[in-house]
XYZ file of C-alpha atoms in Angstrom:
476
model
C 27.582 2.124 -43.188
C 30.889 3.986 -41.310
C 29.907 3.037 -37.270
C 31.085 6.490 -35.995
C 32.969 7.238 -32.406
C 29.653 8.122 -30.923
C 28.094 4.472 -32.276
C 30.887 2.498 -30.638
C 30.029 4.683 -27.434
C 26.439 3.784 -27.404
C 27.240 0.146 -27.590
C 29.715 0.253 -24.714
C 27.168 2.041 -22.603
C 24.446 -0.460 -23.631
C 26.356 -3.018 -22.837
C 27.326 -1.618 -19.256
C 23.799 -1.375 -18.493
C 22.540 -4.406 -19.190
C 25.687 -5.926 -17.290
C 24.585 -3.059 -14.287
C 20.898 -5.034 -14.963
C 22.433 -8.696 -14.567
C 24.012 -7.644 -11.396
C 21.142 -6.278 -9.770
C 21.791 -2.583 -9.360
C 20.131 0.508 -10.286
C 20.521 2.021 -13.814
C 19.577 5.427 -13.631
C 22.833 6.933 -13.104
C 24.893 4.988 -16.323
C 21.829 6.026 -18.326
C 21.622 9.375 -17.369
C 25.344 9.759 -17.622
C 25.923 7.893 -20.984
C 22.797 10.671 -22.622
C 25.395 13.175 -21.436
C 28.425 11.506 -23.134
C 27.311 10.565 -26.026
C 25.181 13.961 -26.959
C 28.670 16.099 -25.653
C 30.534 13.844 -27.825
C 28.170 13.554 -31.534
C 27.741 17.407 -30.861
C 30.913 18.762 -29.916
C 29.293 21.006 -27.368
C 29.346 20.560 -23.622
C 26.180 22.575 -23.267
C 24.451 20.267 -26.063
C 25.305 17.364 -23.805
C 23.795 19.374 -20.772
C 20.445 19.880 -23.076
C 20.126 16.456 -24.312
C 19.989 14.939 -20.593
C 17.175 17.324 -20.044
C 15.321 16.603 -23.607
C 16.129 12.797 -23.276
C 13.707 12.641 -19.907
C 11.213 15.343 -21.039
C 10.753 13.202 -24.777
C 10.622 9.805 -22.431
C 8.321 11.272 -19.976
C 5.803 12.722 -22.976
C 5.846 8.873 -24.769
C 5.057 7.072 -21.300
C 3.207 9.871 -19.836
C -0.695 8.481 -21.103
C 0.853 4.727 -19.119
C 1.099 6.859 -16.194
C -1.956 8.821 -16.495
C -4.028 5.420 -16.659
C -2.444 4.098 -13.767
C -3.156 6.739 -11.751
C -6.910 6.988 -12.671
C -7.706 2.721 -12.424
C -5.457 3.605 -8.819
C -7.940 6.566 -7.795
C -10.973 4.325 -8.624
C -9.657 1.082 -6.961
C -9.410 3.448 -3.613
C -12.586 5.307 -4.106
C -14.191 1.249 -4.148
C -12.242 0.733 -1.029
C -14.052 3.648 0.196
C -17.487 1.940 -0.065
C -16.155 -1.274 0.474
C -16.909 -2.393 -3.214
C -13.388 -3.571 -3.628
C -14.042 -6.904 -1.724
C -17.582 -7.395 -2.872
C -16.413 -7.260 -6.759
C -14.185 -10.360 -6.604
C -16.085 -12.679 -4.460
C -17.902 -14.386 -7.016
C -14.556 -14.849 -8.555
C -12.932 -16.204 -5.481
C -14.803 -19.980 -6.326
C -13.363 -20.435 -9.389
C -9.422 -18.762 -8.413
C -9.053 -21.699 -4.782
C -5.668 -21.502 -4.914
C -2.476 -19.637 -5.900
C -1.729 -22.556 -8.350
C -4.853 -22.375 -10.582
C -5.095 -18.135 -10.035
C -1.972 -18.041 -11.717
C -3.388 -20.501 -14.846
C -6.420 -18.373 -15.100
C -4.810 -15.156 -15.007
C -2.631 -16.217 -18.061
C -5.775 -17.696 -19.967
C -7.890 -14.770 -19.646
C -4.943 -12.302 -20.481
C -4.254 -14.246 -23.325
C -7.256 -14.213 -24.799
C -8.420 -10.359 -24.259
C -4.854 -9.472 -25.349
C -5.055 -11.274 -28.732
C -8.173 -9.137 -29.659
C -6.966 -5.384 -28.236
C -3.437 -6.197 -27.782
C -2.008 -5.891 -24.060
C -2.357 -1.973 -23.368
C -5.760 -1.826 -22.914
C -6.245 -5.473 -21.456
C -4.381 -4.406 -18.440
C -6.259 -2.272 -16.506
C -9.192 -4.743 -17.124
C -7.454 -7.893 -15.656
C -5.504 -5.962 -13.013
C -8.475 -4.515 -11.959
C -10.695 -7.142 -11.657
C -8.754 -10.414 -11.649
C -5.086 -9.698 -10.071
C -6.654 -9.066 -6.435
C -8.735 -12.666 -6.342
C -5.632 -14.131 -7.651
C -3.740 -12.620 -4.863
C -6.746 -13.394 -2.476
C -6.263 -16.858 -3.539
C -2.786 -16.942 -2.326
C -1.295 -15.804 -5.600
C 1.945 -13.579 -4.348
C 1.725 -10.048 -6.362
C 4.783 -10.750 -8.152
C 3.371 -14.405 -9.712
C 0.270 -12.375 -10.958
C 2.573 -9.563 -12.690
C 4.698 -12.549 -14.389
C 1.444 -14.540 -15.317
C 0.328 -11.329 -16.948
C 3.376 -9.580 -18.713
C 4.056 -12.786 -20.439
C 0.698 -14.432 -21.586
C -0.499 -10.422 -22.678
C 2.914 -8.668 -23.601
C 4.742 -11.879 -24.681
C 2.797 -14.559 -26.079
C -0.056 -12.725 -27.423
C 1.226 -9.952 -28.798
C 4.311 -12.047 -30.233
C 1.805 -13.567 -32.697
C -0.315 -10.812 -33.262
C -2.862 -13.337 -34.865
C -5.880 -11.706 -35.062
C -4.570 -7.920 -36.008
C -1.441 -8.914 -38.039
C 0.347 -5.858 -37.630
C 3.371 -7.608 -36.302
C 3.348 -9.738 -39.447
C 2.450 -7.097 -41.889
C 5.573 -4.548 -40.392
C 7.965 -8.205 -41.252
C 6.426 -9.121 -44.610
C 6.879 -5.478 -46.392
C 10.312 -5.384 -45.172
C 11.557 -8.378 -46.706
C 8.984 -8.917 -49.493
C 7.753 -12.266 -47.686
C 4.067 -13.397 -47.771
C 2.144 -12.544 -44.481
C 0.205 -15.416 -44.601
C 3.391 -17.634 -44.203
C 4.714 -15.333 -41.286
C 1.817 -15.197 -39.677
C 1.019 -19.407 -38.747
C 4.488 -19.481 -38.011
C 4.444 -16.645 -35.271
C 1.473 -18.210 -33.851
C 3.644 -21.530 -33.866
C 6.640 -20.474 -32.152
C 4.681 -17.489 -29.582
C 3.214 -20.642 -28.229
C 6.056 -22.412 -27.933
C 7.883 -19.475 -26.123
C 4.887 -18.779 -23.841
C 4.306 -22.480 -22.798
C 8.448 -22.831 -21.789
C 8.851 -19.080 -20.721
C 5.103 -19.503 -18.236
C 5.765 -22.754 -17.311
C 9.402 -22.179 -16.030
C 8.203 -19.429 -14.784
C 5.469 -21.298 -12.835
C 8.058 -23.612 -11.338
C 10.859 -20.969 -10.582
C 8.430 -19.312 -8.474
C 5.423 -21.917 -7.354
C 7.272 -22.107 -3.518
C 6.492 -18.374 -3.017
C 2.595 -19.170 -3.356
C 0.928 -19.103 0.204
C -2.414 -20.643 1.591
C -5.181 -18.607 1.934
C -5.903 -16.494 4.696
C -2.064 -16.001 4.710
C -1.226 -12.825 6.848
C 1.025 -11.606 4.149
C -1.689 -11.466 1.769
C -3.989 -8.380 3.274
C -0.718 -6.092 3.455
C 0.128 -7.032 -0.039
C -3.834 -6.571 -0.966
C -2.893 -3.090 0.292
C 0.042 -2.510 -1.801
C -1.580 -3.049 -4.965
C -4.588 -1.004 -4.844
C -1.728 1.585 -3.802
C -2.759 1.989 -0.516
C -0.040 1.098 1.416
C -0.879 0.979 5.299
C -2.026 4.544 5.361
C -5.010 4.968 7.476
C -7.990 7.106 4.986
C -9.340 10.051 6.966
C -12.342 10.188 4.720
C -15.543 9.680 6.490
C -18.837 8.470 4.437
C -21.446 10.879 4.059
C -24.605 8.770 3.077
C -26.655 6.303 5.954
C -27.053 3.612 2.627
C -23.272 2.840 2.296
C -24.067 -0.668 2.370
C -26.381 -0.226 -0.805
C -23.832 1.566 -2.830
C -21.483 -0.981 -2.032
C -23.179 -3.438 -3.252
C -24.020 -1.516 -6.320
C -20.746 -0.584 -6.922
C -19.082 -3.970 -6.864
C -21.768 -5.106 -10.099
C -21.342 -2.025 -11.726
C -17.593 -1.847 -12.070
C -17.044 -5.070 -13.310
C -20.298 -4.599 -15.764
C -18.932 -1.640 -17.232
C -15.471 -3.100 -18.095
C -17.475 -5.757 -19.289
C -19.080 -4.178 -21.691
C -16.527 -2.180 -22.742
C -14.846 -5.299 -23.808
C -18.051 -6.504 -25.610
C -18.016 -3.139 -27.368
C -14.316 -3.567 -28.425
C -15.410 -6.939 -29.829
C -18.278 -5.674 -31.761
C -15.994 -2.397 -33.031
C -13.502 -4.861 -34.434
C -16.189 -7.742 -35.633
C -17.603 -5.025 -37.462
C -14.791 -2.908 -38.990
C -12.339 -5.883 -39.793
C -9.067 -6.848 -38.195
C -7.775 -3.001 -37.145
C -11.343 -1.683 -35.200
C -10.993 1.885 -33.379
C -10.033 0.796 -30.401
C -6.451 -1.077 -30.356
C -3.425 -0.362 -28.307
C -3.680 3.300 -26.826
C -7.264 4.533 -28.140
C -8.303 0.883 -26.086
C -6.264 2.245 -23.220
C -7.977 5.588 -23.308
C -11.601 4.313 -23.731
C -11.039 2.477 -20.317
C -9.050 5.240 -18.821
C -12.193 7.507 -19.591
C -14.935 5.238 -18.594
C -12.469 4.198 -14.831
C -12.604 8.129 -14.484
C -16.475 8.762 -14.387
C -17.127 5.671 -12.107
C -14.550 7.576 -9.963
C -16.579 10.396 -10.006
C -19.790 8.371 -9.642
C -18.456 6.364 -6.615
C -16.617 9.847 -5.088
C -20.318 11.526 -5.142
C -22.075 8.157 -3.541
C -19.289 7.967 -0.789
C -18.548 11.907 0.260
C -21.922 13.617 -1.270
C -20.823 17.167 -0.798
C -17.312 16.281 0.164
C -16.953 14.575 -3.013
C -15.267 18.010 -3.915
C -12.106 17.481 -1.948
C -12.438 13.415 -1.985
C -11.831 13.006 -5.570
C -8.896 15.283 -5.634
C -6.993 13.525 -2.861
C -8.139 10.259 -4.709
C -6.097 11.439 -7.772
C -3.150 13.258 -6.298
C -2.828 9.854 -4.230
C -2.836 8.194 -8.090
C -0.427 10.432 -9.283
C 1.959 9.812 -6.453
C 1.700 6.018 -6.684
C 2.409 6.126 -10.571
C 5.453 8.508 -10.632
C 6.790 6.556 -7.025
C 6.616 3.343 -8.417
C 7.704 4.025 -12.302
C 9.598 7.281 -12.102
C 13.030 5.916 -12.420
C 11.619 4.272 -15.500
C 12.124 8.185 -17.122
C 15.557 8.575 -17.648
C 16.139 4.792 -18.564
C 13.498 5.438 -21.439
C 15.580 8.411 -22.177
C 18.927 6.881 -23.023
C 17.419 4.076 -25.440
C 15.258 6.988 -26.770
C 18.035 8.249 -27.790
C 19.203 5.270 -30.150
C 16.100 5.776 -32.069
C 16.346 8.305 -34.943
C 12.128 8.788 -34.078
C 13.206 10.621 -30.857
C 17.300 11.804 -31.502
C 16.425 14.780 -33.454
C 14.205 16.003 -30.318
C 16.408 14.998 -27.707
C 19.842 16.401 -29.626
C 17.902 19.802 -30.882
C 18.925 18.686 -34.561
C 15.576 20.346 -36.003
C 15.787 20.155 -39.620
C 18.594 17.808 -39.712
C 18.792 13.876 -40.710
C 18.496 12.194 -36.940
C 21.083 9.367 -36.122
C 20.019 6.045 -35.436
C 22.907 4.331 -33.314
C 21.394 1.517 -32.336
C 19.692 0.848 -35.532
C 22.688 1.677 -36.831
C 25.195 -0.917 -34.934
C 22.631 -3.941 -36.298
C 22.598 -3.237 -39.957
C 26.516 -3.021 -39.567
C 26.505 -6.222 -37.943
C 25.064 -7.398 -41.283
C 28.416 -7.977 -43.013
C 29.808 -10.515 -40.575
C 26.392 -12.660 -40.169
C 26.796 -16.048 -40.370
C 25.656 -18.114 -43.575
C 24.966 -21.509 -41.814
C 21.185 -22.438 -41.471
C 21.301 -22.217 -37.521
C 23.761 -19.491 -37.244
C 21.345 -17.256 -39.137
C 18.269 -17.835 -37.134
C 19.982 -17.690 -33.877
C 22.037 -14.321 -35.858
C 18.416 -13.079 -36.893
C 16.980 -13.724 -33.107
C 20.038 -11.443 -31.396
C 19.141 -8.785 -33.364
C 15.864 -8.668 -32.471
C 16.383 -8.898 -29.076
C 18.893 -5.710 -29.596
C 16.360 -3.832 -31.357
C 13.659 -4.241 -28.755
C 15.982 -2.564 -26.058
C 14.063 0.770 -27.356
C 10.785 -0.121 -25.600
C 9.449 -0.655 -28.627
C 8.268 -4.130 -29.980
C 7.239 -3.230 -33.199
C 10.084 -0.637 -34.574
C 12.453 -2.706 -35.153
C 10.390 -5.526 -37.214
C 11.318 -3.626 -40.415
C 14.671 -4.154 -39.997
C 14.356 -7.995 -38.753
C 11.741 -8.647 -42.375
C 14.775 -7.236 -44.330
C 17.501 -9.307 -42.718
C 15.131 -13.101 -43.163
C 14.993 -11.780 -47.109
C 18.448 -11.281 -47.111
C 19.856 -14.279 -45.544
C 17.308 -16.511 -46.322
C 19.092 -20.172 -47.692
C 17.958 -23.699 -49.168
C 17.517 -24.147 -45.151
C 15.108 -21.860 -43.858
C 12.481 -19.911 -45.625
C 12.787 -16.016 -44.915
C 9.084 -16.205 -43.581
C 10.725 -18.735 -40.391
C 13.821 -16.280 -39.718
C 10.956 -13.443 -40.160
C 9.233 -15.019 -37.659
C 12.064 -15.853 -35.529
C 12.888 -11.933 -35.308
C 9.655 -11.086 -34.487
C 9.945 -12.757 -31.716
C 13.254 -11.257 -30.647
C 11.741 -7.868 -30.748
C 8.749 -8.247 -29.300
C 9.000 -10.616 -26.788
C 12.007 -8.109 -25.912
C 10.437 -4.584 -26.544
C 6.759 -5.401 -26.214
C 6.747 -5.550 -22.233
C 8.272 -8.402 -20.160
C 11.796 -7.739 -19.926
C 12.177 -3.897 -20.737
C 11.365 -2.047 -18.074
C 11.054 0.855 -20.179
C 8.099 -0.272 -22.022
C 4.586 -0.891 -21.560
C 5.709 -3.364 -18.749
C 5.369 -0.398 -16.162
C 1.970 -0.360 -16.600
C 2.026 -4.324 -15.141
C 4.408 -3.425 -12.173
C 2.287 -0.490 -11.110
C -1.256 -1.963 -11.593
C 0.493 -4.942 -9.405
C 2.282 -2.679 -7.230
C 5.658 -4.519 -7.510
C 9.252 -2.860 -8.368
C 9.591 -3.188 -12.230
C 13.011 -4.287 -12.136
C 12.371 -6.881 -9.942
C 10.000 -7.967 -12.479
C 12.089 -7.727 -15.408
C 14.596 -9.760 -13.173
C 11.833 -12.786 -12.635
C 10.982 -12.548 -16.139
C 14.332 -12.810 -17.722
C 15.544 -16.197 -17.775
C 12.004 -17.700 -18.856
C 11.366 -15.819 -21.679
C 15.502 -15.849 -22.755
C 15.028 -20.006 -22.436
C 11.672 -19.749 -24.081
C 12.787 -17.449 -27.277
C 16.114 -20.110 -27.027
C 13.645 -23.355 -27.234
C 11.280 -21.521 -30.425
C 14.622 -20.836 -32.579
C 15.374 -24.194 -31.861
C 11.750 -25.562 -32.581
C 11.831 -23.718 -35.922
C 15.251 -24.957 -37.129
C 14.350 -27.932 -36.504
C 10.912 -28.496 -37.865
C 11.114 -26.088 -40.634
């Protein structure tokens, strides 16, 4: 297709972000100021451009709003725990097996791994943030490591392979008329291989930041991720047996996640690969069942002033989620915008066919890939990695399953380059190194500054998607 003035625009202002990004400075204002430009410029209309800045957040803040709302509600509980004094009791027992930063951080990416195979990442969040994250740091396990160990064992390698679900795989085989089967053993292949270099560089890149237990940096930082901060709570208990709702609380938190987990295993044992409760209808089950142990724990705390308790629990939730991920907003926004799903909202188009630009720059690119073997997988790779920059893992697999059937050779099999995409886009767009994705969920759960994340996580997982193309040129 005819790349149009506002296409070559939307690439130049892509570019200068994730330049802005390498250097270490705030994005917000080339985001917010390239929605202007380009909307002014494909509509002709100053005031259109004034509109789609607005419509660009509002559509951004709608798709990331239920990440937020979650947050805020696993926050609210975590502080209404702290209340009884359930928070510490509930990861004791875990404490034994977590002694030290070093083997927190292993066990953090085990478990993650494994829950997020079976209910993909969304939902598996809350449930290891919650109850793992704060033994880990405990341990001596700086926040940071534990939002690194989980981003990229849950958002990266697990969801990469999409083994047990196969939507991944399924989205890549239609495209390019390639047997899901093939693409699927190969994903697992070379998710593995990018997890094991992206974790384990990782690991080393950050292992002199873990401290020794009973570290005075840890408590503060203990703090931080409940959302706490150092603010002193004014709330005074309102029942003589605190110490026996304490204790309750602190088994029946971490039972009911359990068996919400057990129940997600049984929903999907019994209904076959895609069970009721995958990605955001997961996320919402927990979400629901973290809000009436709020209430539950509010009532045993306050009694009667349970009333105003639970509010200020929330509105404190709500703060935390929009102070920590706001600036996500308008980021979301601008790659929103590159998506033909969300430019017909954001540019007021209505009826009209919505333009893809960044969609639209890749299948362009087509005509001047490369026809060598390692050119093509390296070609196929890139353009997954571009078509994750929308926050989304998964919409641009289409595109990548169509490219491996087109420029499939003797070489390489279209199911390898298939595979190869997939892990492009996902690894990319699924959550460790997009801040605008599902990764916000990690940073605020963890209570570090996304970006900072997305900073740690960037030159593991870029090495580790580098060493799987490399793997499957090789081998295959």
């Amino acid at each position: 297709m005819e790349l149009t003035v506002t296409h070559w625009l939307y690439a130049i202002i892509t570019l200068l972000i994730i330049v802005t990004m390498v250097f270490r400075k705030g994005v917000v204002l080339p985001t917010l100021l390239g929605t202007f430009i380009i909307a002014w410029v494909y509509k002709g209309d100053l005031v259109g451009g004034f509109t789609a800045v607005f419509n660009a957040n509002l559509v951004a803040a709608k798709e990331l709003f239920n990440i937020f709302l979650i947050i805020t509600f696993m926050v609210a509980l975590l502080q209404a725990l702290k209340d009884l004094g359930a928070d510490r009791r509930m990861i004791q027992p875990i404490q034994p097996v977590m002694k030290n930063g070093h083997i927190a951080y292993f066990v953090l990416v085990g478990v993650t791994y494994v829950i997020s195979l079976f209910f993909w990442p969304t939902p598996a969040v809350p449930l290891i943030c919650a109850l793992l994250v704060p033994a880990a740091v405990r341990a001596g396990l700086p926040a940071m490591m534990a939002a690194i160990a989980v981003a990229l064992a849950g958002q990266g390698m697990a969801l990469s392979s999409d083994y047990i679900m196969q939507v991944a795989p399924g989205l890549s085989a239609t495209a390019g008329g390639i047997d899901k089967e093939m693409i699927v053993d190969k994903a697992l292949v070379l998710s593995l291989v990018t997890g094991f270099v992206a974790i384990g560089l990782a690991y080393l890149m950050n292992k002199k930041t873990i401290r020794k237990k009973g570290d005075p940096r840890i408590e503060p930082e203990l703090q931080s991720l409940q959302g706490l901060g150092n603010e002193e709570t004014t709330r005074e208990p309102q029942n003589n047996g605190i110490g026996f709702w304490s204790k309750l609380f602190a088994v029946l938190v971490p039972l009911s996640m359990l068996s919400v987990m057990v129940f997600m295993i049984s929903t999907k044992l019994g209904t076959g690969r895609m069970g009721g409760f995958e990605g955001g209808d997961g996320a919402a089950f927990i979400g629901g069942v973290a809000v009436i142990l709020l209430l539950l724990a509010t009532v045993a705390f306050g009694r009667h002033n349970a009333l105003d308790y639970i509010s200020e629990h929330i509105t404190d939730g709500f703060v935390f989620a929009f102070k920590a991920m706001g600036p996500v907003i308008p980021i979301a926004g601008f790659f929103f915008l590159g998506s033909s799903d969300f430019a017909g909202s954001i540019l007021s188009l209505g009826d009209e066919t919505a333009p893809a630009f960044l969609f639209d720059l890749v299948q362009a690119s087509q005509e001047i890939l490369p026809q060598s073997t390692v050119l093509a997988a390296f070609s196929v790779l890139i353009i997954g990695i571009i078509t994750g920059l929308d926050g989304s893992g998964f919409s641009g697999l289409p595109l990548t399953g169509a490219l491996s059937g087109a420029l499939a050779s003797g070489g390489m099999d279209p199911a390898t380059l298939a595979a190869i995409g997939q892990m492009g886009s996902i690894w990319t767009g699924g959550g460790t190194i997009i801040a605008w994705s599902s990764m916000i969920a990690i940073a605020g759960f963890c209570g570090v500054p996304v970006m900072d994340l997305v900073r740690k996580n960037f030159i593991p997982v870029m090495l580790g998607l580098l060493a799987a193309t490399l793997f499957a040129v090789l081998i295959w």
